[in-house]
Structures are given as C-alpha cells and as structure tokens.
Amino acid sequence: MHNITHRRAFLQSAAALGLAGLSGPLFAAAKIKPGSKAALIVVDVQNCFIDGGTLPVKGGAEVVPVINKLSTAFENIVVTQDWHTQGHASFASTHSGQKPFSSVKLSYGSQVLWPDHCVQGTDDAALHKDLKLPSAQLIIRKGHHKDVDSYSAFEEADRKTPTGLAGYLKQRGIKTVYVTGLATDFCVAWTAMDARKHGFEAYVIEDATRAIDLDGSLAKAWKQMQAKGVKRIQSGDIDAGA
Ligand code: VGL
Ligand code: ZN
C-alpha cells in the first residue's frame, strides 16, 4: 500500500471509531503498558493505616479501588506489610515520657515515634479486606526487627539491612517499579527512593497513595523523590483497560 492509501485507511478507521479529525484522542499521550519487566508495589494497605486502625491515614481506604483496577495492568505484583513486634522501637509507648508524632534519636539516627501500630498477627496488621490482588506473587513484611524501623520495602532504617526485595526483583528480571499505597510521605516515598538507589526505574502513582503529612512531610517527600529521579504519575497514565 502507498502511504496515501495508508493514510486514507487510517482516516476511515478513525471515522469509523467516531473520532473527529486528527486533534482528538488518537493523538493523546500514549498510555504506559507496564509489561513483563515491571512490577506494581502495593505498600502497606493494611487496616492499621485506614480509618478504625491504629495509625489511620486520611482517605486511606480510597486507594483500594484504584489499586485493584491498576493491578489488572501488571504481570508482577508485590505487596508489603508493616509488621512490627510488640514494644517496637518506633512506638512512642516504648520510650518513657514520649508522645506519638515526636522524634527521638536512635542508634541509626532520628526516628519519628508513632502510636502502637501494625503488630504482627493482629487484625490491625491485616491487609484491607477489599484489596483484591489474587495474582500478587510476593508479600514482603518489614519493620520486624524490634530495634529498627523500616519505612522502605528495600532496606531497613539503619540503611544497611536489606529486606531481600532488590534481589528478588533483580532475579526476576524486573527493571521498573510502580509504587502505590500508604503512606505517600513515609513508606511509599522511602520505597520509591530506595528503588532508585538499587538501580530500578521508579514511578509513584500519586492518586493510588495517601499521605500522613506530618509537619510538611508530604511536600518534602515529593521534593526528595524528584531529586532522586522518581517519576510522579496518575493511575490514568497506565493502560489498565476501560
Ligand atoms: C508507615 C509510619 C509508620 C507507612 C509505617 O506505612 O508509611 N508510616 N510505619
Ligand atoms: Zn510502622
């Protein structure tokens, strides 16, 4: 076929689809098709971070339908759970005279102190009941060392103890991660930045996250993520079907 014939056929099929002219949806930015070398990481969509839980994130439950829908676009899905011991070092109640949302200095640096949350094996630490990710392949639990917190799904807060996730993803040939879940400014941000540190391309799907936003922590987290080459996108940028 000559180019001109091609063009006519193209215009005819555009017309058949009811698309008027060349400025319409045909030329909208192409959506991302994640493919076999990409993984969706669903961070901490647990009861503890949702209304009725021990450390509720405003609007936390709203990420659930967004993530369920996104998941259909991914061949590879990893889920994380914040999974603390009782008396964990990140709990204010562990430190005498300390209140939640203050900070203390621990051996590895500054640590925000939280209400007791996501204790191993409790209903509070369970994944949200409406999260439907039957094809997810790995659940990684973090923050299980009593004396060390772990916002990141890759590396604990001492910045040297690996969780094993980087090795898992590399062995499976994954090059790109799309991070979603709770909370944008803590576990999501640290996970996305550590993904960059370990050589992955990293996206945060903003409308599939919600933030704690403690003293400007959300704006700060986006700045730090941007500086590390984390890309900020919306769920509509992913081709997840109609
Ligand atoms: C998280 C605070 C404490 C999170 C976990 O999942 O973002 N935040 N533990
Ligand atoms: Zn925690």
PDB file of C-alpha atoms and ligand atoms in Angstrom:
ATOM      1  CA  MET A   1       0.000   0.000   0.000  1.00  0.00           C
ATOM      2  CA  HIS A   2       1.177   3.525  -0.736  1.00  0.00           C
ATOM      3  CA  ASN A   3       1.438   5.960   2.104  1.00  0.00           C
ATOM      4  CA  ILE A   4      -1.523   7.898   0.805  1.00  0.00           C
ATOM      5  CA  THR A   5      -3.626   4.732   0.815  1.00  0.00           C
ATOM      6  CA  HIS A   6      -2.464   4.023   4.326  1.00  0.00           C
ATOM      7  CA  ARG A   7      -3.474   7.473   5.338  1.00  0.00           C
ATOM      8  CA  ARG A   8      -6.911   7.100   3.801  1.00  0.00           C
ATOM      9  CA  ALA A   9      -7.451   3.771   5.530  1.00  0.00           C
ATOM     10  CA  PHE A  10      -6.302   5.346   8.784  1.00  0.00           C
ATOM     11  CA  LEU A  11      -8.713   8.252   8.417  1.00  0.00           C
ATOM     12  CA  GLN A  12     -11.539   5.882   7.531  1.00  0.00           C
ATOM     13  CA  SER A  13     -10.970   3.783  10.629  1.00  0.00           C
ATOM     14  CA  ALA A  14     -10.736   6.950  12.703  1.00  0.00           C
ATOM     15  CA  ALA A  15     -14.083   7.973  11.252  1.00  0.00           C
ATOM     16  CA  ALA A  16     -15.487   4.519  11.945  1.00  0.00           C
ATOM     17  CA  LEU A  17     -14.495   4.953  15.588  1.00  0.00           C
ATOM     18  CA  GLY A  18     -16.362   8.233  15.629  1.00  0.00           C
ATOM     19  CA  LEU A  19     -13.219  10.307  16.071  1.00  0.00           C
ATOM     20  CA  ALA A  20     -13.424  13.730  14.502  1.00  0.00           C
ATOM     21  CA  GLY A  21     -10.272  14.882  12.750  1.00  0.00           C
ATOM     22  CA  LEU A  22      -6.673  14.491  13.835  1.00  0.00           C
ATOM     23  CA  SER A  23      -6.676  16.509  17.046  1.00  0.00           C
ATOM     24  CA  GLY A  24      -8.768  14.108  19.059  1.00  0.00           C
ATOM     25  CA  PRO A  25      -7.987  11.190  21.354  1.00  0.00           C
ATOM     26  CA  LEU A  26      -5.935   9.355  18.726  1.00  0.00           C
ATOM     27  CA  PHE A  27      -3.104  11.761  19.435  1.00  0.00           C
ATOM     28  CA  ALA A  28      -3.412  11.884  23.189  1.00  0.00           C
ATOM     29  CA  ALA A  29      -0.241  10.814  25.029  1.00  0.00           C
ATOM     30  CA  ALA A  30       0.226   7.068  24.801  1.00  0.00           C
ATOM     31  CA  LYS A  31      -0.562   5.232  27.994  1.00  0.00           C
ATOM     32  CA  ILE A  32       2.047   3.171  29.806  1.00  0.00           C
ATOM     33  CA  LYS A  33       1.886  -0.589  29.264  1.00  0.00           C
ATOM     34  CA  PRO A  34       3.950  -1.983  32.142  1.00  0.00           C
ATOM     35  CA  GLY A  35       4.951  -5.307  30.548  1.00  0.00           C
ATOM     36  CA  SER A  36       6.906  -8.252  31.941  1.00  0.00           C
ATOM     37  CA  LYS A  37       9.852  -6.223  33.287  1.00  0.00           C
ATOM     38  CA  ALA A  38       7.709  -4.027  35.518  1.00  0.00           C
ATOM     39  CA  ALA A  39       6.234  -4.635  38.957  1.00  0.00           C
ATOM     40  CA  LEU A  40       3.459  -2.940  40.883  1.00  0.00           C
ATOM     41  CA  ILE A  41       4.424  -2.477  44.532  1.00  0.00           C
ATOM     42  CA  VAL A  42       1.449  -2.104  46.865  1.00  0.00           C
ATOM     43  CA  VAL A  43       2.721  -0.626  50.114  1.00  0.00           C
ATOM     44  CA  ASP A  44       1.037  -1.189  53.469  1.00  0.00           C
ATOM     45  CA  VAL A  45      -2.654  -1.151  52.503  1.00  0.00           C
ATOM     46  CA  GLN A  46      -3.434  -2.502  55.962  1.00  0.00           C
ATOM     47  CA  ASN A  47      -6.176  -1.889  58.479  1.00  0.00           C
ATOM     48  CA  CYS A  48      -3.709  -0.021  60.719  1.00  0.00           C
ATOM     49  CA  PHE A  49      -3.434   2.771  58.147  1.00  0.00           C
ATOM     50  CA  ILE A  50      -7.149   3.044  57.432  1.00  0.00           C
ATOM     51  CA  ASP A  51      -9.987   4.595  59.464  1.00  0.00           C
ATOM     52  CA  GLY A  52     -10.639   2.420  62.504  1.00  0.00           C
ATOM     53  CA  GLY A  53      -6.966   1.378  62.591  1.00  0.00           C
ATOM     54  CA  THR A  54      -4.200   2.439  64.948  1.00  0.00           C
ATOM     55  CA  LEU A  55      -2.438   4.939  62.645  1.00  0.00           C
ATOM     56  CA  PRO A  56      -5.140   5.989  60.163  1.00  0.00           C
ATOM     57  CA  VAL A  57      -4.070   7.902  57.059  1.00  0.00           C
ATOM     58  CA  LYS A  58      -6.663  10.421  55.847  1.00  0.00           C
ATOM     59  CA  GLY A  59      -8.535   8.928  52.876  1.00  0.00           C
ATOM     60  CA  GLY A  60      -6.529   5.717  53.120  1.00  0.00           C
ATOM     61  CA  ALA A  61      -9.405   3.471  52.028  1.00  0.00           C
ATOM     62  CA  GLU A  62      -9.742   5.450  48.800  1.00  0.00           C
ATOM     63  CA  VAL A  63      -6.617   3.864  47.346  1.00  0.00           C
ATOM     64  CA  VAL A  64      -8.156   0.386  47.414  1.00  0.00           C
ATOM     65  CA  PRO A  65     -10.368   0.577  44.277  1.00  0.00           C
ATOM     66  CA  VAL A  66      -7.663   2.499  42.419  1.00  0.00           C
ATOM     67  CA  ILE A  67      -5.076  -0.197  43.171  1.00  0.00           C
ATOM     68  CA  ASN A  68      -7.492  -3.050  42.396  1.00  0.00           C
ATOM     69  CA  LYS A  69      -8.108  -1.547  38.970  1.00  0.00           C
ATOM     70  CA  LEU A  70      -4.436  -0.807  38.297  1.00  0.00           C
ATOM     71  CA  SER A  71      -3.473  -4.352  39.214  1.00  0.00           C
ATOM     72  CA  THR A  72      -5.076  -5.737  36.058  1.00  0.00           C
ATOM     73  CA  ALA A  73      -2.360  -3.974  34.020  1.00  0.00           C
ATOM     74  CA  PHE A  74       0.501  -5.723  35.847  1.00  0.00           C
ATOM     75  CA  GLU A  75       2.042  -9.159  35.361  1.00  0.00           C
ATOM     76  CA  ASN A  76       4.097  -8.723  38.519  1.00  0.00           C
ATOM     77  CA  ILE A  77       2.742  -7.537  41.848  1.00  0.00           C
ATOM     78  CA  VAL A  78       4.483  -7.278  45.208  1.00  0.00           C
ATOM     79  CA  VAL A  79       2.566  -6.414  48.382  1.00  0.00           C
ATOM     80  CA  THR A  80       4.152  -5.114  51.573  1.00  0.00           C
ATOM     81  CA  GLN A  81       3.012  -5.181  55.187  1.00  0.00           C
ATOM     82  CA  ASP A  82       4.303  -3.077  58.051  1.00  0.00           C
ATOM     83  CA  TRP A  83       4.903  -5.866  60.541  1.00  0.00           C
ATOM     84  CA  HIS A  84       6.116  -4.739  63.934  1.00  0.00           C
ATOM     85  CA  THR A  85       6.893  -6.608  67.111  1.00  0.00           C
ATOM     86  CA  GLN A  86       5.205  -5.560  70.304  1.00  0.00           C
ATOM     87  CA  GLY A  87       7.303  -2.933  72.058  1.00  0.00           C
ATOM     88  CA  HIS A  88       8.819  -1.893  68.727  1.00  0.00           C
ATOM     89  CA  ALA A  89      11.416   0.914  68.741  1.00  0.00           C
ATOM     90  CA  SER A  90       9.167   3.066  66.522  1.00  0.00           C
ATOM     91  CA  PHE A  91       6.357   3.076  69.088  1.00  0.00           C
ATOM     92  CA  ALA A  92       6.128   6.088  71.405  1.00  0.00           C
ATOM     93  CA  SER A  93       4.922   3.764  74.169  1.00  0.00           C
ATOM     94  CA  THR A  94       8.313   2.021  74.119  1.00  0.00           C
ATOM     95  CA  HIS A  95      10.106   5.211  75.171  1.00  0.00           C
ATOM     96  CA  SER A  96       9.260   6.602  78.583  1.00  0.00           C
ATOM     97  CA  GLY A  97       7.907  10.146  78.542  1.00  0.00           C
ATOM     98  CA  GLN A  98       7.488  10.245  74.726  1.00  0.00           C
ATOM     99  CA  LYS A  99       4.312  11.033  72.841  1.00  0.00           C
ATOM    100  CA  PRO A 100       3.311   9.859  69.361  1.00  0.00           C
ATOM    101  CA  PHE A 101       4.494  12.078  66.494  1.00  0.00           C
ATOM    102  CA  SER A 102       7.543  13.333  68.388  1.00  0.00           C
ATOM    103  CA  SER A 103      11.044  12.239  67.386  1.00  0.00           C
ATOM    104  CA  VAL A 104      13.929  10.632  69.239  1.00  0.00           C
ATOM    105  CA  LYS A 105      17.468   9.725  68.365  1.00  0.00           C
ATOM    106  CA  LEU A 106      18.096   6.009  67.986  1.00  0.00           C
ATOM    107  CA  SER A 107      21.367   4.267  67.138  1.00  0.00           C
ATOM    108  CA  TYR A 108      20.746   4.715  63.392  1.00  0.00           C
ATOM    109  CA  GLY A 109      19.516   8.322  63.550  1.00  0.00           C
ATOM    110  CA  SER A 110      16.325  10.263  64.081  1.00  0.00           C
ATOM    111  CA  GLN A 111      13.149   8.237  64.450  1.00  0.00           C
ATOM    112  CA  VAL A 112       9.584   9.555  64.423  1.00  0.00           C
ATOM    113  CA  LEU A 113       7.587   7.872  67.187  1.00  0.00           C
ATOM    114  CA  TRP A 114       4.191   6.505  66.261  1.00  0.00           C
ATOM    115  CA  PRO A 115       1.217   5.099  68.125  1.00  0.00           C
ATOM    116  CA  ASP A 116       1.492   1.315  68.509  1.00  0.00           C
ATOM    117  CA  HIS A 117       0.501   0.029  65.052  1.00  0.00           C
ATOM    118  CA  CYS A 118       0.608  -2.980  62.718  1.00  0.00           C
ATOM    119  CA  VAL A 119       1.621  -5.518  65.345  1.00  0.00           C
ATOM    120  CA  GLN A 120       2.427  -8.925  63.829  1.00  0.00           C
ATOM    121  CA  GLY A 121      -0.552 -11.246  63.543  1.00  0.00           C
ATOM    122  CA  THR A 122      -3.204  -8.751  64.665  1.00  0.00           C
ATOM    123  CA  ASP A 123      -6.304  -7.802  62.631  1.00  0.00           C
ATOM    124  CA  ASP A 124      -4.895  -4.283  62.630  1.00  0.00           C
ATOM    125  CA  ALA A 125      -1.913  -5.540  60.604  1.00  0.00           C
ATOM    126  CA  ALA A 126      -4.018  -7.483  58.094  1.00  0.00           C
ATOM    127  CA  LEU A 127      -4.393  -6.258  54.530  1.00  0.00           C
ATOM    128  CA  HIS A 128      -7.586  -4.266  53.890  1.00  0.00           C
ATOM    129  CA  LYS A 129     -10.404  -6.713  53.171  1.00  0.00           C
ATOM    130  CA  ASP A 130     -11.389  -5.063  49.876  1.00  0.00           C
ATOM    131  CA  LEU A 131      -7.897  -5.194  48.424  1.00  0.00           C
ATOM    132  CA  LYS A 132      -8.200  -7.784  45.660  1.00  0.00           C
ATOM    133  CA  LEU A 133      -4.823  -8.840  44.325  1.00  0.00           C
ATOM    134  CA  PRO A 134      -5.132 -12.577  43.679  1.00  0.00           C
ATOM    135  CA  SER A 135      -2.213 -12.562  41.240  1.00  0.00           C
ATOM    136  CA  ALA A 136       0.261 -10.923  43.648  1.00  0.00           C
ATOM    137  CA  GLN A 137       3.373 -13.075  43.892  1.00  0.00           C
ATOM    138  CA  LEU A 138       5.194 -11.838  46.974  1.00  0.00           C
ATOM    139  CA  ILE A 139       4.285 -10.339  50.317  1.00  0.00           C
ATOM    140  CA  ILE A 140       7.211  -8.670  51.972  1.00  0.00           C
ATOM    141  CA  ARG A 141       6.989  -7.858  55.659  1.00  0.00           C
ATOM    142  CA  LYS A 142       9.103  -5.101  57.083  1.00  0.00           C
ATOM    143  CA  GLY A 143       9.818  -3.463  60.398  1.00  0.00           C
ATOM    144  CA  HIS A 144      10.018  -6.866  62.062  1.00  0.00           C
ATOM    145  CA  HIS A 145      13.306  -6.208  63.843  1.00  0.00           C
ATOM    146  CA  LYS A 146      12.377  -4.838  67.257  1.00  0.00           C
ATOM    147  CA  ASP A 147      15.105  -2.194  67.366  1.00  0.00           C
ATOM    148  CA  VAL A 148      14.989  -0.976  63.757  1.00  0.00           C
ATOM    149  CA  ASP A 149      12.144   0.603  61.816  1.00  0.00           C
ATOM    150  CA  SER A 150      11.704   0.077  58.074  1.00  0.00           C
ATOM    151  CA  TYR A 151       9.667   2.509  56.024  1.00  0.00           C
ATOM    152  CA  SER A 152      11.327   1.208  52.877  1.00  0.00           C
ATOM    153  CA  ALA A 153      10.431  -2.152  51.383  1.00  0.00           C
ATOM    154  CA  PHE A 154      14.079  -2.489  50.275  1.00  0.00           C
ATOM    155  CA  GLU A 155      16.190  -1.530  53.272  1.00  0.00           C
ATOM    156  CA  GLU A 156      15.655  -1.029  56.981  1.00  0.00           C
ATOM    157  CA  ALA A 157      16.113   2.345  58.692  1.00  0.00           C
ATOM    158  CA  ASP A 158      19.703   1.504  59.673  1.00  0.00           C
ATOM    159  CA  ARG A 159      20.228   1.912  55.905  1.00  0.00           C
ATOM    160  CA  LYS A 160      22.175  -1.323  55.697  1.00  0.00           C
ATOM    161  CA  THR A 161      19.922  -4.296  56.479  1.00  0.00           C
ATOM    162  CA  PRO A 162      18.313  -5.458  53.219  1.00  0.00           C
ATOM    163  CA  THR A 163      14.812  -6.907  53.149  1.00  0.00           C
ATOM    164  CA  GLY A 164      15.694  -9.036  50.125  1.00  0.00           C
ATOM    165  CA  LEU A 165      13.327  -7.237  47.760  1.00  0.00           C
ATOM    166  CA  ALA A 166      16.047  -5.833  45.466  1.00  0.00           C
ATOM    167  CA  GLY A 167      17.496  -9.306  44.976  1.00  0.00           C
ATOM    168  CA  TYR A 168      14.071 -10.813  44.346  1.00  0.00           C
ATOM    169  CA  LEU A 169      13.170  -8.227  41.721  1.00  0.00           C
ATOM    170  CA  LYS A 170      16.579  -8.466  40.033  1.00  0.00           C
ATOM    171  CA  GLN A 171      16.471 -12.244  39.872  1.00  0.00           C
ATOM    172  CA  ARG A 172      13.084 -11.962  38.229  1.00  0.00           C
ATOM    173  CA  GLY A 173      14.366  -9.536  35.603  1.00  0.00           C
ATOM    174  CA  ILE A 174      12.306  -6.576  36.848  1.00  0.00           C
ATOM    175  CA  LYS A 175      13.657  -3.176  35.788  1.00  0.00           C
ATOM    176  CA  THR A 176      10.840  -0.780  36.675  1.00  0.00           C
ATOM    177  CA  VAL A 177       8.625  -0.418  39.726  1.00  0.00           C
ATOM    178  CA  TYR A 178       5.345   1.440  40.148  1.00  0.00           C
ATOM    179  CA  VAL A 179       4.772   2.277  43.806  1.00  0.00           C
ATOM    180  CA  THR A 180       1.312   2.736  45.346  1.00  0.00           C
ATOM    181  CA  GLY A 181      -0.265   2.540  48.796  1.00  0.00           C
ATOM    182  CA  LEU A 182       0.260   4.138  52.208  1.00  0.00           C
ATOM    183  CA  ALA A 183       1.676   6.451  53.197  1.00  0.00           C
ATOM    184  CA  THR A 184       2.950   8.650  50.366  1.00  0.00           C
ATOM    185  CA  ASP A 185       5.394  10.574  52.546  1.00  0.00           C
ATOM    186  CA  PHE A 186       6.790   7.640  54.521  1.00  0.00           C
ATOM    187  CA  CYS A 187       6.723   4.056  53.289  1.00  0.00           C
ATOM    188  CA  VAL A 188       5.825   4.886  49.673  1.00  0.00           C
ATOM    189  CA  ALA A 189       8.477   7.610  49.350  1.00  0.00           C
ATOM    190  CA  TRP A 190      11.233   5.593  51.017  1.00  0.00           C
ATOM    191  CA  THR A 191      10.406   2.569  48.907  1.00  0.00           C
ATOM    192  CA  ALA A 192      10.465   4.578  45.671  1.00  0.00           C
ATOM    193  CA  MET A 193      13.736   6.302  46.560  1.00  0.00           C
ATOM    194  CA  ASP A 194      15.374   3.035  47.554  1.00  0.00           C
ATOM    195  CA  ALA A 195      14.198   1.511  44.283  1.00  0.00           C
ATOM    196  CA  ARG A 196      16.275   4.213  42.537  1.00  0.00           C
ATOM    197  CA  LYS A 197      19.206   3.507  44.846  1.00  0.00           C
ATOM    198  CA  HIS A 198      19.099  -0.135  43.792  1.00  0.00           C
ATOM    199  CA  GLY A 199      19.035   0.718  40.099  1.00  0.00           C
ATOM    200  CA  PHE A 200      15.345   0.426  39.238  1.00  0.00           C
ATOM    201  CA  GLU A 201      13.311   2.914  37.286  1.00  0.00           C
ATOM    202  CA  ALA A 202      10.674   4.144  39.748  1.00  0.00           C
ATOM    203  CA  TYR A 203       7.256   5.729  39.444  1.00  0.00           C
ATOM    204  CA  VAL A 204       4.850   6.769  42.183  1.00  0.00           C
ATOM    205  CA  ILE A 205       1.204   6.653  41.114  1.00  0.00           C
ATOM    206  CA  GLU A 206       0.000   9.635  43.115  1.00  0.00           C
ATOM    207  CA  ASP A 207      -3.758   9.022  43.179  1.00  0.00           C
ATOM    208  CA  ALA A 208      -3.085   5.459  44.371  1.00  0.00           C
ATOM    209  CA  THR A 209      -1.446   6.856  47.531  1.00  0.00           C
ATOM    210  CA  ARG A 210      -2.489   8.933  50.552  1.00  0.00           C
ATOM    211  CA  ALA A 211      -0.224  10.815  52.948  1.00  0.00           C
ATOM    212  CA  ILE A 212       0.225  11.310  56.689  1.00  0.00           C
ATOM    213  CA  ASP A 213       1.640  14.840  56.080  1.00  0.00           C
ATOM    214  CA  LEU A 214       3.350  15.486  59.388  1.00  0.00           C
ATOM    215  CA  ASP A 215       4.908  18.999  59.531  1.00  0.00           C
ATOM    216  CA  GLY A 216       5.174  19.383  55.761  1.00  0.00           C
ATOM    217  CA  SER A 217       6.480  15.865  55.225  1.00  0.00           C
ATOM    218  CA  LEU A 218       4.479  15.363  52.031  1.00  0.00           C
ATOM    219  CA  ALA A 219       5.925  18.331  50.098  1.00  0.00           C
ATOM    220  CA  LYS A 220       9.390  17.410  51.375  1.00  0.00           C
ATOM    221  CA  ALA A 221       8.983  13.799  50.256  1.00  0.00           C
ATOM    222  CA  TRP A 222       7.963  14.796  46.706  1.00  0.00           C
ATOM    223  CA  LYS A 223      10.996  17.095  46.507  1.00  0.00           C
ATOM    224  CA  GLN A 224      13.349  14.356  47.668  1.00  0.00           C
ATOM    225  CA  MET A 225      11.772  11.810  45.337  1.00  0.00           C
ATOM    226  CA  GLN A 226      12.073  14.158  42.374  1.00  0.00           C
ATOM    227  CA  ALA A 227      15.752  14.788  43.194  1.00  0.00           C
ATOM    228  CA  LYS A 228      16.343  11.034  43.067  1.00  0.00           C
ATOM    229  CA  GLY A 229      14.624  10.612  39.714  1.00  0.00           C
ATOM    230  CA  VAL A 230      11.350   9.121  40.937  1.00  0.00           C
ATOM    231  CA  LYS A 231       8.619   9.952  38.439  1.00  0.00           C
ATOM    232  CA  ARG A 232       5.192  11.165  39.567  1.00  0.00           C
ATOM    233  CA  ILE A 233       2.239   9.897  37.541  1.00  0.00           C
ATOM    234  CA  GLN A 234      -1.510   9.279  37.912  1.00  0.00           C
ATOM    235  CA  SER A 235      -3.392   5.994  37.594  1.00  0.00           C
ATOM    236  CA  GLY A 236      -4.938   7.261  34.345  1.00  0.00           C
ATOM    237  CA  ASP A 237      -1.452   7.274  32.782  1.00  0.00           C
ATOM    238  CA  ILE A 238      -1.373   3.466  32.946  1.00  0.00           C
ATOM    239  CA  ASP A 239      -3.194   1.388  30.385  1.00  0.00           C
ATOM    240  CA  ALA A 240      -5.434  -0.633  32.693  1.00  0.00           C
ATOM    241  CA  GLY A 241      -8.245  -1.239  30.220  1.00  0.00           C
ATOM    242  CA  ALA A 242     -11.572   0.584  30.203  1.00  0.00           C
TER     243      ALA A 242
HETATM  244  C1  VGL B   1       4.312   3.915  57.873  1.00  0.00           C
HETATM  245  C2  VGL B   1       4.623   5.270  59.713  1.00  0.00           C
HETATM  246  C3  VGL B   1       4.983   4.175  60.472  1.00  0.00           C
HETATM  247  C4  VGL B   1       3.902   3.803  56.447  1.00  0.00           C
HETATM  248  C5  VGL B   1       4.676   2.816  58.611  1.00  0.00           C
HETATM  249  O1  VGL B   1       3.452   2.723  56.012  1.00  0.00           O
HETATM  250  O2  VGL B   1       4.009   4.827  55.719  1.00  0.00           O
HETATM  251  N1  VGL B   1       4.296   5.134  58.425  1.00  0.00           N
HETATM  252  N2  VGL B   1       5.007   2.960  59.905  1.00  0.00           N
HETATM  253 ZN    ZN B   2       5.375   1.272  61.093  1.00  0.00          ZN
END
